[in-house]
Amino acid sequence: MRRSTRGSRAGGVDYPSLCAAVSRRVTHEEAELAIVLGGSGQGEMIACNKIRGVRAGLAYSHFPVDPAGQQ
């Protein structure tokens, strides 16, 4: 799922529903993982974590991402 949010402040992107749709694709095994980009990323992370079975994390560099992907 790709959606451009360019100019989102003027157009108004409903990120909670976008995050829910992306998260459901992961939980329904339509995708192995997802990367969601946003302003600060905090709202997107919270919205993704509201979907049962999803564990979303916030990362500003590759350092916190590497251990987060290991289980």
Short mmCIF file of C-alpha atoms in Angstrom, two decimals:
data_model
loop_
_atom_site.label_atom_id
_atom_site.label_comp_id
_atom_site.label_asym_id
_atom_site.label_seq_id
_atom_site.Cartn_x
_atom_site.Cartn_y
_atom_site.Cartn_z
CA MET A 1 0.00 0.00 0.00
CA ARG A 2 1.51 3.28 -1.06
CA ARG A 3 -0.08 6.61 -0.51
CA SER A 4 1.52 9.97 -0.95
CA THR A 5 0.99 12.39 1.89
CA ARG A 6 2.75 15.21 0.11
CA GLY A 7 0.92 18.40 0.94
CA SER A 8 -0.96 16.61 3.72
CA ARG A 9 -1.40 19.72 5.84
CA ALA A 10 -3.51 21.33 3.15
CA GLY A 11 -5.20 18.10 2.03
CA GLY A 12 -5.63 16.56 5.47
CA VAL A 13 -4.56 12.91 5.59
CA ASP A 14 -6.49 10.76 8.06
CA TYR A 15 -3.43 8.98 9.43
CA PRO A 16 -5.22 6.80 12.04
CA SER A 17 -7.24 5.02 9.34
CA LEU A 18 -4.18 4.79 7.09
CA CYS A 19 -2.15 3.28 9.94
CA ALA A 20 -4.97 0.86 10.74
CA ALA A 21 -5.14 -0.29 7.11
CA VAL A 22 -1.38 -0.82 6.95
CA SER A 23 -1.39 -2.66 10.29
CA ARG A 24 -4.24 -4.95 9.22
CA ARG A 25 -2.27 -5.94 6.12
CA VAL A 26 0.53 -7.10 8.39
CA THR A 27 -1.80 -8.98 10.77
CA HIS A 28 -3.60 -10.63 7.82
CA GLU A 29 -0.18 -11.66 6.46
CA GLU A 30 -0.58 -9.62 3.27
CA ALA A 31 2.73 -7.98 4.23
CA GLU A 32 5.63 -9.17 6.35
CA LEU A 33 6.27 -5.74 7.85
CA ALA A 34 5.36 -2.12 7.30
CA ILE A 35 7.12 1.20 7.55
CA VAL A 36 4.96 4.23 8.25
CA LEU A 37 6.43 7.71 7.97
CA GLY A 38 4.88 10.75 9.54
CA GLY A 39 5.57 14.06 11.23
CA SER A 40 6.92 13.13 14.64
CA GLY A 41 5.86 9.50 14.22
CA GLN A 42 4.30 9.32 17.67
CA GLY A 43 0.69 9.52 16.51
CA GLU A 44 1.32 6.97 13.79
CA MET A 45 2.93 4.59 16.28
CA ILE A 46 -0.02 4.90 18.67
CA ALA A 47 -2.52 4.34 15.85
CA CYS A 48 -0.68 1.22 14.63
CA ASN A 49 -0.40 -0.20 18.16
CA LYS A 50 -4.19 -0.04 18.58
CA ILE A 51 -4.49 -2.94 16.13
CA ARG A 52 -4.38 -6.30 17.91
CA GLY A 53 -1.21 -8.23 17.08
CA VAL A 54 0.81 -5.19 15.97
CA ARG A 55 3.93 -3.96 17.73
CA ALA A 56 4.96 -0.61 16.32
CA GLY A 57 8.03 1.28 17.45
CA LEU A 58 9.40 4.74 16.86
CA ALA A 59 12.90 5.07 15.43
CA TYR A 60 14.96 8.04 14.32
CA SER A 61 17.96 5.99 13.17
CA HIS A 62 18.88 2.37 12.45
CA PHE A 63 20.17 1.74 16.00
CA PRO A 64 16.75 1.20 17.69
CA VAL A 65 15.39 -0.58 14.61
CA ASP A 66 17.86 -3.48 14.54
CA PRO A 67 16.98 -4.97 17.98
CA ALA A 68 13.25 -4.21 17.51
CA GLY A 69 13.03 -6.62 14.58
CA GLN A 70 14.53 -9.50 16.56
CA GLN A 71 12.29 -11.74 18.62
#
